Structure formats: C-alpha cells, structure tokens
Short mmCIF file of C-alpha atoms and ligand atoms in Angstrom, two decimals:
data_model
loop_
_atom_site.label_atom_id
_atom_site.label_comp_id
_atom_site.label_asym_id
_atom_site.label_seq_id
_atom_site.Cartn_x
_atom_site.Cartn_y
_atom_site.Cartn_z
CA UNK Y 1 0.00 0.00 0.00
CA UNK Y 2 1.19 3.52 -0.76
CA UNK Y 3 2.29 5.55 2.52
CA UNK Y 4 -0.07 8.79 2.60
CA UNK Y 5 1.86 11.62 1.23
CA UNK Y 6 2.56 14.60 2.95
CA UNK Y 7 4.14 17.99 1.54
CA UNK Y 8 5.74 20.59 3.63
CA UNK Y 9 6.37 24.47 2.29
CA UNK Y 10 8.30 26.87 4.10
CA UNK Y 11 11.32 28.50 3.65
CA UNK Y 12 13.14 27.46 6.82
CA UNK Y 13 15.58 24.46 5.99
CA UNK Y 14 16.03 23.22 9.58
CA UNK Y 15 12.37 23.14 9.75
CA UNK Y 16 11.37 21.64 6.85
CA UNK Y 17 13.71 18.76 7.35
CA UNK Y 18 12.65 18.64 11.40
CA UNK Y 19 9.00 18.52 10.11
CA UNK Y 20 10.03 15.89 7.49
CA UNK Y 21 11.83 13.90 9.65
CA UNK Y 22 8.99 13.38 12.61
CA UNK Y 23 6.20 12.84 9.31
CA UNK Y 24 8.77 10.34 8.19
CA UNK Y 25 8.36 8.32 11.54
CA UNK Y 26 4.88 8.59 11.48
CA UNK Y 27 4.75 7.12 7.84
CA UNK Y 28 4.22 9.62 5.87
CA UNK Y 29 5.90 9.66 2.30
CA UNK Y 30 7.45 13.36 2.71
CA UNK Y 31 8.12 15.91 0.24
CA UNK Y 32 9.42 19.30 1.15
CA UNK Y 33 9.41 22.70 -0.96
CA UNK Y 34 11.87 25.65 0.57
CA UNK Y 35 10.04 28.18 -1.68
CA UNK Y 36 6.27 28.93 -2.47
CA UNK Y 37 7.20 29.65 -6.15
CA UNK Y 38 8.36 26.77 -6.93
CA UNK Y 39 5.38 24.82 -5.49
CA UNK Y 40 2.89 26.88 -7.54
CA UNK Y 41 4.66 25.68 -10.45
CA UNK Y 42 5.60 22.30 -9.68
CA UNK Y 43 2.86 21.03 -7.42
CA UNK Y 44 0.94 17.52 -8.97
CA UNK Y 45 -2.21 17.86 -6.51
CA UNK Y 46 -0.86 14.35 -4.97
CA UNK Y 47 -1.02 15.40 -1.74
CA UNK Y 48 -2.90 14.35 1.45
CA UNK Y 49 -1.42 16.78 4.00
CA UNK Y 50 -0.26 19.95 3.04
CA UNK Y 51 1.93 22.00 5.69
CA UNK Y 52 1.93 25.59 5.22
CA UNK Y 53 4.35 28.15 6.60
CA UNK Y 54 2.20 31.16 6.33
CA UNK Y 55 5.19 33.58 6.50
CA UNK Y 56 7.56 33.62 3.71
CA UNK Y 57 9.70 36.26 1.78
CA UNK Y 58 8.75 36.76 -1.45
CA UNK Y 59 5.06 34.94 -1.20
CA UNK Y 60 3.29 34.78 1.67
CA UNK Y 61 0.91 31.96 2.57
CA UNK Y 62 -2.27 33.56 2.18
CA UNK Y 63 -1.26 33.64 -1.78
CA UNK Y 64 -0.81 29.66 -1.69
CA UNK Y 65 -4.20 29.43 -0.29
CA UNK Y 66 -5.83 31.50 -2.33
CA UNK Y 67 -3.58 29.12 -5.10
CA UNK Y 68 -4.87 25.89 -3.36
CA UNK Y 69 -8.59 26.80 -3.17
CA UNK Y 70 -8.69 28.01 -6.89
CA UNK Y 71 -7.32 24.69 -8.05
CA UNK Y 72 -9.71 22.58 -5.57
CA UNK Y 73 -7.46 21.02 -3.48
CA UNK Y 74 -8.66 18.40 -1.62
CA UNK Y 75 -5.32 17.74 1.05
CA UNK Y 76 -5.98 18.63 4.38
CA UNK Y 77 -4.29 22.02 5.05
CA UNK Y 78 -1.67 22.41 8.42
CA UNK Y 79 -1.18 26.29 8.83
CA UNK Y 80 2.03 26.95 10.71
CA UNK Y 81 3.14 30.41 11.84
CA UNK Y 82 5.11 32.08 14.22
CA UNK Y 83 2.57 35.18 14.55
CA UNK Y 84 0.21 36.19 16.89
CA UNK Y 85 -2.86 33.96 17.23
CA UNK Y 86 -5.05 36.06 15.52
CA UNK Y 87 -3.88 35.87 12.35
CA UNK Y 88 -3.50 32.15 12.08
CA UNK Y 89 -7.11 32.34 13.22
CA UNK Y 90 -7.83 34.39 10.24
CA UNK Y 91 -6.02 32.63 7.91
CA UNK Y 92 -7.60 29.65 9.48
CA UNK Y 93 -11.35 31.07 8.38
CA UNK Y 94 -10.10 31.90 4.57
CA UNK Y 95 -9.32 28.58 4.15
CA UNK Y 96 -12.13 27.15 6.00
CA UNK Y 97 -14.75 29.81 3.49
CA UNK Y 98 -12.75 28.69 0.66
CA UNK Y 99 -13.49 25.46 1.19
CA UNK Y 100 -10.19 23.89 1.64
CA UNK Y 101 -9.83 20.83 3.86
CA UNK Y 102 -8.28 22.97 6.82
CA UNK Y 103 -6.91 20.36 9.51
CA UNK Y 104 -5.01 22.49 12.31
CA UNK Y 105 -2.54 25.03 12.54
CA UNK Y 106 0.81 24.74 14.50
CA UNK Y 107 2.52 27.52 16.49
CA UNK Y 108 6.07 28.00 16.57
CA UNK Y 109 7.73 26.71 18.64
CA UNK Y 110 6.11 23.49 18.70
CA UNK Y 111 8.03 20.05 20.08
CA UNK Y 112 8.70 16.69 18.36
CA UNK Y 113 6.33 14.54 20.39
CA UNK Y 114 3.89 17.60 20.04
CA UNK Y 115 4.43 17.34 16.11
CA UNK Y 116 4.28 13.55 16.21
CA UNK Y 117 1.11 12.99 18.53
CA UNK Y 118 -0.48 15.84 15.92
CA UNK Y 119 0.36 14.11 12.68
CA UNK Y 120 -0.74 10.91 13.98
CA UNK Y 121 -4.50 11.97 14.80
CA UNK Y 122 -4.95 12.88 11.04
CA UNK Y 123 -7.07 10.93 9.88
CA UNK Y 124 -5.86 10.50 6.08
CA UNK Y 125 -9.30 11.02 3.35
CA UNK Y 126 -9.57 9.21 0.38
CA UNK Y 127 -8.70 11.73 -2.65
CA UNK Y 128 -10.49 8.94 -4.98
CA UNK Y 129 -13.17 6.59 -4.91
CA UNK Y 130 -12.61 3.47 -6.48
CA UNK Y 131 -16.82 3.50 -7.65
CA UNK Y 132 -16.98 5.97 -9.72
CA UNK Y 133 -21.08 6.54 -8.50
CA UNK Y 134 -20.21 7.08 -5.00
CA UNK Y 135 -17.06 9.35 -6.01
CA UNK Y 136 -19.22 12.42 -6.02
CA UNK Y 137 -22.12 14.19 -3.98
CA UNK Y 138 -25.30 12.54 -3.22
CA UNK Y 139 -27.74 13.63 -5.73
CA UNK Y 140 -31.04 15.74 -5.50
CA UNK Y 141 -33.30 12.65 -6.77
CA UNK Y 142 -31.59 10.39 -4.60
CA UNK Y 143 -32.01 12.63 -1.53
CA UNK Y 144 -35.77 12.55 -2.52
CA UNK Y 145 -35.62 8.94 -2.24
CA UNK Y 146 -34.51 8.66 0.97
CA UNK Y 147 -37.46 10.57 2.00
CA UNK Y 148 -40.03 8.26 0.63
CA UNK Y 149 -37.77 5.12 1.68
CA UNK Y 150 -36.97 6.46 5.12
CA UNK Y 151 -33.76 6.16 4.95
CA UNK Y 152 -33.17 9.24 7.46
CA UNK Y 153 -32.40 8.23 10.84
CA UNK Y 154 -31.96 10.40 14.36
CA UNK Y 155 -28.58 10.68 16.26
CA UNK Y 156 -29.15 12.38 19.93
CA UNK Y 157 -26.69 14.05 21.70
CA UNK Y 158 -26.94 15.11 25.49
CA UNK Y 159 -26.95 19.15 26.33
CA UNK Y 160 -25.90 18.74 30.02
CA UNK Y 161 -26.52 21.16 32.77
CA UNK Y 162 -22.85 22.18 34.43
CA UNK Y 163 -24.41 22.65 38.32
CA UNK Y 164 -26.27 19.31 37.82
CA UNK Y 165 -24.82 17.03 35.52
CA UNK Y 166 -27.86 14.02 35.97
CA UNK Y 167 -29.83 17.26 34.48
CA UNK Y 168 -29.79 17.47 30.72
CA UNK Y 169 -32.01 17.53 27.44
CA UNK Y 170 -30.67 16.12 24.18
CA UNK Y 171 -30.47 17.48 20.69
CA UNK Y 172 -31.56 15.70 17.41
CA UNK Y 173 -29.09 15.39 14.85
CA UNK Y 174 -30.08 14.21 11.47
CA UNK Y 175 -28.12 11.27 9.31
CA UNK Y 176 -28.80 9.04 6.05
CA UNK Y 177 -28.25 5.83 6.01
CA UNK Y 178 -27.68 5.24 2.35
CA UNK Y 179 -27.71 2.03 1.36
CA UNK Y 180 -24.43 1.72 -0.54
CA UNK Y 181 -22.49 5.01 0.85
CA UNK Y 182 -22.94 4.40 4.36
CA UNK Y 183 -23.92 6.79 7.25
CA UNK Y 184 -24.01 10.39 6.06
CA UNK Y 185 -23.48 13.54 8.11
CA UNK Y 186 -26.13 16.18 7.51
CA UNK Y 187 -23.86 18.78 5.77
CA UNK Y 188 -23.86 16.27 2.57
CA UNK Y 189 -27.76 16.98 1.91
CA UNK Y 190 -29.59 19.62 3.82
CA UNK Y 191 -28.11 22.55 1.85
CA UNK Y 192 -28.79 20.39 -1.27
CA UNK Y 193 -32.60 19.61 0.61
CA UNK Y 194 -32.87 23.59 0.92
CA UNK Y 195 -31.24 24.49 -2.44
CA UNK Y 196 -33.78 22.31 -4.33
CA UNK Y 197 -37.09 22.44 -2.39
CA UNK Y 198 -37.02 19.32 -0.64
CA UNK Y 199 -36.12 20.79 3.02
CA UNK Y 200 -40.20 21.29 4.00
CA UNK Y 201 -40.34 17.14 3.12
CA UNK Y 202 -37.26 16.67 4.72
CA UNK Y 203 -38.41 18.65 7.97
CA UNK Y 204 -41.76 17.04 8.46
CA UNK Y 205 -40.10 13.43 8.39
CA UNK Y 206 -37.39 14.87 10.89
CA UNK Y 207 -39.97 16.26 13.43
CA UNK Y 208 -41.84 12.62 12.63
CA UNK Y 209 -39.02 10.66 14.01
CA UNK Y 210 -38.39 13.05 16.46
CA UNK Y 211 -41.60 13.63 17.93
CA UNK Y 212 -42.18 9.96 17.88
CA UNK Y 213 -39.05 9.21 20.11
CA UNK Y 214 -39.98 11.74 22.02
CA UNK Y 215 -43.40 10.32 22.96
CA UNK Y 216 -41.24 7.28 23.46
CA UNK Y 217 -39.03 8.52 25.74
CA UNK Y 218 -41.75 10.23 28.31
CA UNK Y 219 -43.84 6.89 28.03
CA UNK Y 220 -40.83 5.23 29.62
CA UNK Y 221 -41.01 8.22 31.95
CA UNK Y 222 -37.61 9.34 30.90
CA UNK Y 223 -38.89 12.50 30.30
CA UNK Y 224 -35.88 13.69 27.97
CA UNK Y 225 -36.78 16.96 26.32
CA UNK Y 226 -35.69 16.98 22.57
CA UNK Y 227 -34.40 20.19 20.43
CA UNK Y 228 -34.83 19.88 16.40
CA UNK Y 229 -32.88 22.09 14.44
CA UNK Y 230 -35.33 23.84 11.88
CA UNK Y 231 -33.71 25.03 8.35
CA UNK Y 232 -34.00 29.36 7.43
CA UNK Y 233 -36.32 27.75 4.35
CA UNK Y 234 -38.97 26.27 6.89
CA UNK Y 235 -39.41 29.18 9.03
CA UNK Y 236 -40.89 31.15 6.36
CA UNK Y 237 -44.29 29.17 6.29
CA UNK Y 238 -47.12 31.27 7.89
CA UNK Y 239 -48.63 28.03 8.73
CA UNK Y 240 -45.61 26.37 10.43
CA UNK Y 241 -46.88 26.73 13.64
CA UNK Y 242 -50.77 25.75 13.15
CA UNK Y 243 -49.04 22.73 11.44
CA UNK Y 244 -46.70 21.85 14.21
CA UNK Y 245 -49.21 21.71 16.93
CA UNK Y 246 -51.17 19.80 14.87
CA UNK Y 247 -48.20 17.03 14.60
CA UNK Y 248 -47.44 17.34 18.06
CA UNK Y 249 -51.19 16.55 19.32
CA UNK Y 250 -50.84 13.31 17.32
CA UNK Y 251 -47.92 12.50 19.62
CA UNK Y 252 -49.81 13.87 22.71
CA UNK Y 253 -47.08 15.83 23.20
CA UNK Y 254 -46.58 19.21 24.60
CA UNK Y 255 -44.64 22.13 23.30
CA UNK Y 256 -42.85 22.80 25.86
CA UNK Y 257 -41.12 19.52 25.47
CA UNK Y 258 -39.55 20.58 22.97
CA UNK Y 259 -36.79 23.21 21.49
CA UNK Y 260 -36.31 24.81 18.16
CA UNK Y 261 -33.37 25.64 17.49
CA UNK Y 262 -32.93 27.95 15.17
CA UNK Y 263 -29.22 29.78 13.78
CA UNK Y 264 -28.35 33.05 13.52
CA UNK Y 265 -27.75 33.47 10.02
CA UNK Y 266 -31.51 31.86 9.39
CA UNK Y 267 -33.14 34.78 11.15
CA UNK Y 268 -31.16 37.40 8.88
CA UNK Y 269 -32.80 36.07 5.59
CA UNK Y 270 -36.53 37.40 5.76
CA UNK Y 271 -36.60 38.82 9.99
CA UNK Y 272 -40.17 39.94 10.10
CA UNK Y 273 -41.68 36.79 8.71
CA UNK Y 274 -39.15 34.55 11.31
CA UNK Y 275 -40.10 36.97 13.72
CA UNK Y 276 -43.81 36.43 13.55
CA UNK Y 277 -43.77 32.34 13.10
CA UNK Y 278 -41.72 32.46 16.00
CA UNK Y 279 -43.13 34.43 18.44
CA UNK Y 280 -46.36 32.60 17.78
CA UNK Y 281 -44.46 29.69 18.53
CA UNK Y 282 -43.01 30.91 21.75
CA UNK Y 283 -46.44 31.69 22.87
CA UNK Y 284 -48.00 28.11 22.03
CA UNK Y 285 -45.12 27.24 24.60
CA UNK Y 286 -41.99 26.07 22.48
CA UNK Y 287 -38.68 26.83 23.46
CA UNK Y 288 -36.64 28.92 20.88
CA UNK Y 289 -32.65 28.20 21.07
CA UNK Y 290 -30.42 30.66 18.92
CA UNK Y 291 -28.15 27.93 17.44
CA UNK Y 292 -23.98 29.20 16.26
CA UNK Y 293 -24.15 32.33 17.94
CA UNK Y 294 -21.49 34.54 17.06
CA UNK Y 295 -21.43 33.57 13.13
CA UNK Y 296 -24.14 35.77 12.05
CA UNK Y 297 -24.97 39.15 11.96
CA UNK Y 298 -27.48 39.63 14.42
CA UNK Y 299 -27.95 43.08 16.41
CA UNK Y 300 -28.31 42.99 19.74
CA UNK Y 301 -31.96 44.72 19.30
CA UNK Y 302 -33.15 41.45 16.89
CA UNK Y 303 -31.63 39.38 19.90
CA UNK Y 304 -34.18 41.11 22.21
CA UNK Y 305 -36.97 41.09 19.84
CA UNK Y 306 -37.02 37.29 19.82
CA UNK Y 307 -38.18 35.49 22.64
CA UNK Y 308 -35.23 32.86 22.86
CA UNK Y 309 -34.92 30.96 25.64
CA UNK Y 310 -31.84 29.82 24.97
CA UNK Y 311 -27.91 30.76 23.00
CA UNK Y 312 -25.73 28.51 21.68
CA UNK Y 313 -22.36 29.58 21.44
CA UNK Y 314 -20.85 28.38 17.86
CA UNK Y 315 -18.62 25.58 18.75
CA UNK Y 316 -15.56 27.40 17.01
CA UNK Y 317 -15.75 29.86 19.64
CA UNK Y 318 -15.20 27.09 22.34
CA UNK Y 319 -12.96 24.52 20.17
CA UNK Y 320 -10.64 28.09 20.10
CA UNK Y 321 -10.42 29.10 23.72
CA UNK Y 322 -7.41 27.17 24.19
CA UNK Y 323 -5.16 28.72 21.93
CA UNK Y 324 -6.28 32.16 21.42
CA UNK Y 325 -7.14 35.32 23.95
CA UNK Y 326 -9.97 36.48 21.48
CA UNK Y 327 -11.94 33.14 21.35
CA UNK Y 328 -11.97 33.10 25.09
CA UNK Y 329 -12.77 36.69 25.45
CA UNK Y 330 -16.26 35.87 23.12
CA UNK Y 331 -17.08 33.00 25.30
CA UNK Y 332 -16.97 35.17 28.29
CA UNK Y 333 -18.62 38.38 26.99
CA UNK Y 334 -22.11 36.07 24.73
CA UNK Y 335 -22.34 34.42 28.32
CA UNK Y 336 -22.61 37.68 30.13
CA UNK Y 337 -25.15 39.15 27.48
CA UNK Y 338 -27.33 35.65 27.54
CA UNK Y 339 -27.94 35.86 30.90
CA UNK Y 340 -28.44 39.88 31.05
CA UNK Y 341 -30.79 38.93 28.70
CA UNK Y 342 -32.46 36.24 30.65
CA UNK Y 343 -31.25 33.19 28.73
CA UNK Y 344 -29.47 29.64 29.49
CA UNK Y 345 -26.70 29.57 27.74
CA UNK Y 346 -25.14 26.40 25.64
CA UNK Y 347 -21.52 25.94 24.92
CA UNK Y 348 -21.36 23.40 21.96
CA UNK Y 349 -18.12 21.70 21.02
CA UNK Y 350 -16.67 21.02 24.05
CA UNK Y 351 -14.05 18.71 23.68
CA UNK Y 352 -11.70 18.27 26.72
CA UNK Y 353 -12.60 18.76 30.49
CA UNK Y 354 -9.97 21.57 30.61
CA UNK Y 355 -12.85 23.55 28.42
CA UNK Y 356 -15.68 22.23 30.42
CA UNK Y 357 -14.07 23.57 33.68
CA UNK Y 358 -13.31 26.73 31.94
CA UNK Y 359 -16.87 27.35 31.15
CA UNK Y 360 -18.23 25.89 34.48
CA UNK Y 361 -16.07 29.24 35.89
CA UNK Y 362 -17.32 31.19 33.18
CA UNK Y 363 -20.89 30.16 34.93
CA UNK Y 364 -22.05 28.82 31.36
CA UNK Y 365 -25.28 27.01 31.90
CA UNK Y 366 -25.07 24.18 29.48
CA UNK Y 367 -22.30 21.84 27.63
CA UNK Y 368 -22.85 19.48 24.37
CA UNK Y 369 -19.52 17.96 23.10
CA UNK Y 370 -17.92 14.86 22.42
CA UNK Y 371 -16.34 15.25 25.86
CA UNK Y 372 -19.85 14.31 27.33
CA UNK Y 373 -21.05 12.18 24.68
CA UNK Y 374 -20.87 11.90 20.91
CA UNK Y 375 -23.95 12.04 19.20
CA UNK Y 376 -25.33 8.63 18.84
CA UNK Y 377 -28.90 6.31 18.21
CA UNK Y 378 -31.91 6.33 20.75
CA UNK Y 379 -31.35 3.22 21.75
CA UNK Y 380 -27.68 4.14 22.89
CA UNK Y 381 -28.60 7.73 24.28
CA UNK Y 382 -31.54 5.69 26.41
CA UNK Y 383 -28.56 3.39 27.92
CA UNK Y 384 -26.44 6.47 28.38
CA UNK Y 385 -29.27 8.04 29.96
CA UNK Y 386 -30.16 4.78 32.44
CA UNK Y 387 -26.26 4.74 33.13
CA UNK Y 388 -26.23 8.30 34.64
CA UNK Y 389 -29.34 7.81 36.76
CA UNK Y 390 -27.92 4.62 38.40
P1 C2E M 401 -25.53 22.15 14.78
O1 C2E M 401 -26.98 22.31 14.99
O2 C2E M 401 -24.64 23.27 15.24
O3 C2E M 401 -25.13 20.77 15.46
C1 C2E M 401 -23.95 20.55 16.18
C2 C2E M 401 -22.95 19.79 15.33
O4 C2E M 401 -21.71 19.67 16.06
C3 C2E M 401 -23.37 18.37 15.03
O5 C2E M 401 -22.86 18.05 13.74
C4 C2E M 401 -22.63 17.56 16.09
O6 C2E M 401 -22.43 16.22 15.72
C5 C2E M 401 -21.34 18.31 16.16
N1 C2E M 401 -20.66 18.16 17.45
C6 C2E M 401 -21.18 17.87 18.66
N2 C2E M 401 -20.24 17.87 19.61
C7 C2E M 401 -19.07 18.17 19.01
C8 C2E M 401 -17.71 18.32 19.48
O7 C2E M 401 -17.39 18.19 20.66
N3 C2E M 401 -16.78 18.66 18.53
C9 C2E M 401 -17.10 18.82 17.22
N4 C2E M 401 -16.13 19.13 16.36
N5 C2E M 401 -18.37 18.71 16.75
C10 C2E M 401 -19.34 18.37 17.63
P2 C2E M 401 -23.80 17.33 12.66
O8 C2E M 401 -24.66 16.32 13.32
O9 C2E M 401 -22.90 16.89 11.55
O10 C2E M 401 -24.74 18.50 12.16
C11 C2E M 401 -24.25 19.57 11.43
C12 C2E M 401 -25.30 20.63 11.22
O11 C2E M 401 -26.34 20.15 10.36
C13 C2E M 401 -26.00 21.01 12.50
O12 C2E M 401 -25.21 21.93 13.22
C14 C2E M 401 -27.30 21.61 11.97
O13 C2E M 401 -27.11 22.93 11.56
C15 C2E M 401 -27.56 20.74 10.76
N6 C2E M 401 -28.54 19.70 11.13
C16 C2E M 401 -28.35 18.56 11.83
N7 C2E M 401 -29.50 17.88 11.98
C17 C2E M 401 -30.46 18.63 11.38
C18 C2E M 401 -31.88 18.47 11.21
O14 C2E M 401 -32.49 17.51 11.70
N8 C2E M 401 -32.53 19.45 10.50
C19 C2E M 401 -31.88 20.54 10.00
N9 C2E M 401 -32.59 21.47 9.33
N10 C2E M 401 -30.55 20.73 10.16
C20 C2E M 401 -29.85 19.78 10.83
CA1 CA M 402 -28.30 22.88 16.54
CA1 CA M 403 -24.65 24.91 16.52
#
C-alpha cells in the first residue's frame, strides 16, 4: 500500500527537514518545498497533507491558499506560523470559506512529540473513490428517495446542565443511512434539501421521528426533552406553527417539550416573517434556542426582539479558547449578554474537560460535546441516559 503523502512548504531548511523527519516516523511519504514559487509551479495535486508556513519572503501563505482553493485542493491544510494567534485564526477562516480541507494550525515553537502525537491523529481522506457513482455528492433525486424510503435516521446528543450534571435535554441530529455510501453527516444533503425544495419534506419526516421518540421517551417516563434544528427555508411558512401543533397533538405531546433551534444566520434572511412564526411559537409554549451564535450578523436589538430561551455559542468559539485570547474573550462576553438577557446559555463543542471547567467558571449554563457524549442512536442515548441515573 502507498504511505499517505505529505508535503511541507516553508522557507526554513532546519524546519522543513525537522517537520520531514517526525512525518517520516509517522509514515508519511514526505516531500518538502523551501520556496512557495516553486510549489505553484511544480505542485501535482498528490497530496494528502499539506503543511503551510504562512510567513515567507517573497510569497506569503495567504497567496498559496488562495492558489490551493482556486485549483480545488482536496489535502488537508496544516497552517504553521510564528505570529500572533489572531492571524493564524484568520487565515484559518479563509481557508475554512474557501473550502479547503483545513486540519489544524501549529505555532512556533512546537516540540517533536507535540508534532508527532499531531500528525498521527490525522485521519488521512480518500482523494479517490474506487466507484466511480459514490465518487461524487449525493444527488437531488436520490435525496428525494430517501425521504419516501426512510432512509433518514436520528442521532441524539446530550446538552448537560454544568451545576447538575444528571440534568440534561438532548439534541436531534439528522443522518442518512444510504444504502451503498454508508452513514451520512447532515452537511452532505440539507443545503442540497434547501437548495432544491425538498427541506419542508425533509423537515416534516425529521420532526416525525423526532416527535415519535420523544413520545417514546416520556412513556418510559424518561422524560428527555428533545431540540430539532429547523432550516432558514422552513421558518418562512405562515402556517408552520398551526401545522406543528397539529403534529405534536398526534404525539400527545406538549410544546414545551420541545426546542427549536434555530441559527443566527436563518433569522437574517426574511426577519419579520421569522419573527412572527416564532413568536407565535413561543407563545403556544416552544422553546426557541439561537443555534452558532457569534457567526451571524445579528444586532443585539433582533436578539431582544425574539423570545429565545436559549444561545448557543458556535462551537468554534469554544474549540478556540485554548489557543487564542480572542476566542476566550467571546465566550466570556455572549455568556454575560445571555444571561443579562435572561437566557441559558449552551456551549457546543466542548471537547476536553480543561474547556468544560473553563466554562463551568465562566458560569455557562449548558455543555454538548464529544467530551460528554458523541452524538449517537436512541437506543444508545436511552442506555447512556439509564447509566447516569444509576
Ligand atoms: P448544529 O446544529 O450546530 O449541530 C452541532 C454539530 O456539532 C453536530 O454536527 C454535532 O455532531 C457536532 N458536534 C457535537 N459535539 C461536538 C464536538 O465536541 N466537537 C465537534 N467538532 N463537533 C461536535 P452534525 O450532526 O454533523 O450536524 C451539522 C449541522 O447540520 C447542525 O449543526 C445543523 O445545523 C444541521 N442539522 C443537523 N441535523 C439537522 C436536522 O435535523 N434538521 C436541520 N434542518 N438541520 C440539521
Ligand atoms: Ca443545533
Ligand atoms: Ca450549533
């Protein structure tokens, strides 16, 4: 089998051939390039890991990016840099919005076993498929059919109150299981579900499965309240909420079992209609969450016009706090305006227990993160659920 291949660029020799050296150990086939030039030219798009120095003379690494994303690059992207944190975070986001596989970035200094242990987590994406079917996207027509053959399936994953950890609510997280690609993440269709019409469909069979787990869950008196993220496209239906209760009768369920979660960026696209659907919903008893706070563009006085009961703080936020001053100072400041507002606050992505102590100091309200639990079926969220209440 060929060893993954892994491509360094920077100008510094010792540190190319440091860098080399530790990829070499953990089996990577290495190839280095002292000068950013020369890689424009030369490079045959062969790579799996691409390791960036983003200062250079003569080009700096923002150009290679910019190079990288043009061409489509599909390696995952190491950013290294001796700079302030800031501007690896930025560079960070252009490659994220220019869709590049972004990995991690590296701060100079960093230490062998340091470079090692990070190299080794990478987990190494095939560049090809070998069927030539599954290769690319899912398409629109089969999206439809996994509608009409329920092939859509609900993972859960615990929100967990920091004070009282045996206190916690879960949040619905929807997957595909196709039949010949496996279990698919919901970034692979909604936006294709919402670009072609299909998200109203899609959302009624979601708040199906939900709602009927739901009922499922309180009848073993579990009594697990449930959040369903609804799409920008649904919340524009007048009749959403006259619809909803209907659904919700059928499951002789009550609203406020139940959150929507709705993001930031969703309310920005038509506000007064949102507004409206959701304040009626509010009053009918739902909970509202504001989902990836802090990657939209919402004013403080749309913030207050919504009844939210709840704010999510975008998991990049959090998964940042480690590493850089301005992550950590957002976490701190959107927990102190949720609760002058008069709302929980959720801190998603939490990863380590270094972060969940952080944020239990910070006096955040709520954590979801793979620290807690990873999202995962009913069946295992009910036996995580019995576990904790032993
Ligand atoms: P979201 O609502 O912000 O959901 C949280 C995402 O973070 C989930 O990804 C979850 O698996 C992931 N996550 C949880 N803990 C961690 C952690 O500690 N670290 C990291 N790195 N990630 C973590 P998922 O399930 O792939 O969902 C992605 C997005 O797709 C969701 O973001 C939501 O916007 C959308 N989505 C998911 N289910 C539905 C649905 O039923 N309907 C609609 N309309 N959208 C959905
Ligand atoms: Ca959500
Ligand atoms: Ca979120």
């Amino acid at each position: 089998m060929n060893l993954p291949r892994l491509t360094i660029i920077d100008d510094e020799a010792d540190l190319v051939d440091f860098i080399g050296l530790i990829a070499e150990q953990v089996n990577f086939d290495v190839e280095k390039y002292l000068d950013a030039n020369l890689f424009m030219k030369n490079y045959q798009f062969d790579s799996d890991v691409i390791v960036l120095d983003l200062m250079m003379p003569n080009v700096d690494g923002i150009e290679v990016i910019r190079y990288l994303a043009n061409a489509h690059c599909k390696a995952q992207l190491v950013l290294i840099s001796g700079f302030d944190q800031s501007i690896l975070h930025s560079a960070q986001e252009l490659a994220k919005e220019q869709n590049l596989n972004f990995y991690g970035c590296l701060s100079k200094p960093f230490r062998a076993h340091e470079l090692s242990e990070f190299l080794s987590n990478l987990t190494i994406l095939p560049q090809n498929s070998p069927n030539e079917d599954l290769a690319h996207s899912p398409s629109i027509d089969e999206v439809r059919t996994a509608i009409t053959n329920h092939e859509l399936i609900m993972y859960y994953q615990p929100k967990i109150e920091l004070s009282n950890p045996l206190n916690f609510s879960v949040e619905a997280l929807v997957r595909w299981q196709h039949p010949k690609r496996g279990l698919l993440n919901p970034d692979s269709f909604i936006p294709l579900s919402e670009e072609y019409n299909l998200i109203d469909d899609m959302t009624w069979e979601i708040l199906n499965l939900v709602l009927a787990q739901t009922q499922k869950w309180a009848a073993q008196k579990l009594f697990i309240k449930t959040a369903v993220n609804m799409s920008a496209v649904t919340l524009k239906d007048l009749n959403l909420p006259k619809k909803i209760m209907t659904l919700m009768q059928q499951y002789h369920l009550e609203p406020s079992q139940i959150v929507l979660e709705v993001t930031e960026t969703a309310l920005m696209e038509e506000l007064i209609k949102s507004l409206e659907i959701l304040t009626r919903l509010r009053m009918k008893g739902f909970e509202l969450s504001i989902d990836d706070f802090g990657t939209g563009y919402s004013s403080l006085v749309q913030l207050h016009r919504i009844p939210f009961s709840e704010l999510k703080i975008d998991a990049s936020f959090v998964a940042n706090m480690d590493q850089d001053a301005e992550s950590l100072a957002i976490v701190e400041t959107v927990i102190l305006l949720g609760h002058k507002l008069g709302m929980k606050v959720v801190a998603e992505g939490v990863e380590s227990k270094n972060n969940l102590m952080k944020l239990k100091n910070m006096n955040c309200d709520i954590t979801q993160g793979y620290y807690n639990c990873r999202p995962q079926s009913a069946d295992d969220i009910t036996q995580w659920y019995m576990h904790q209440h032993v």
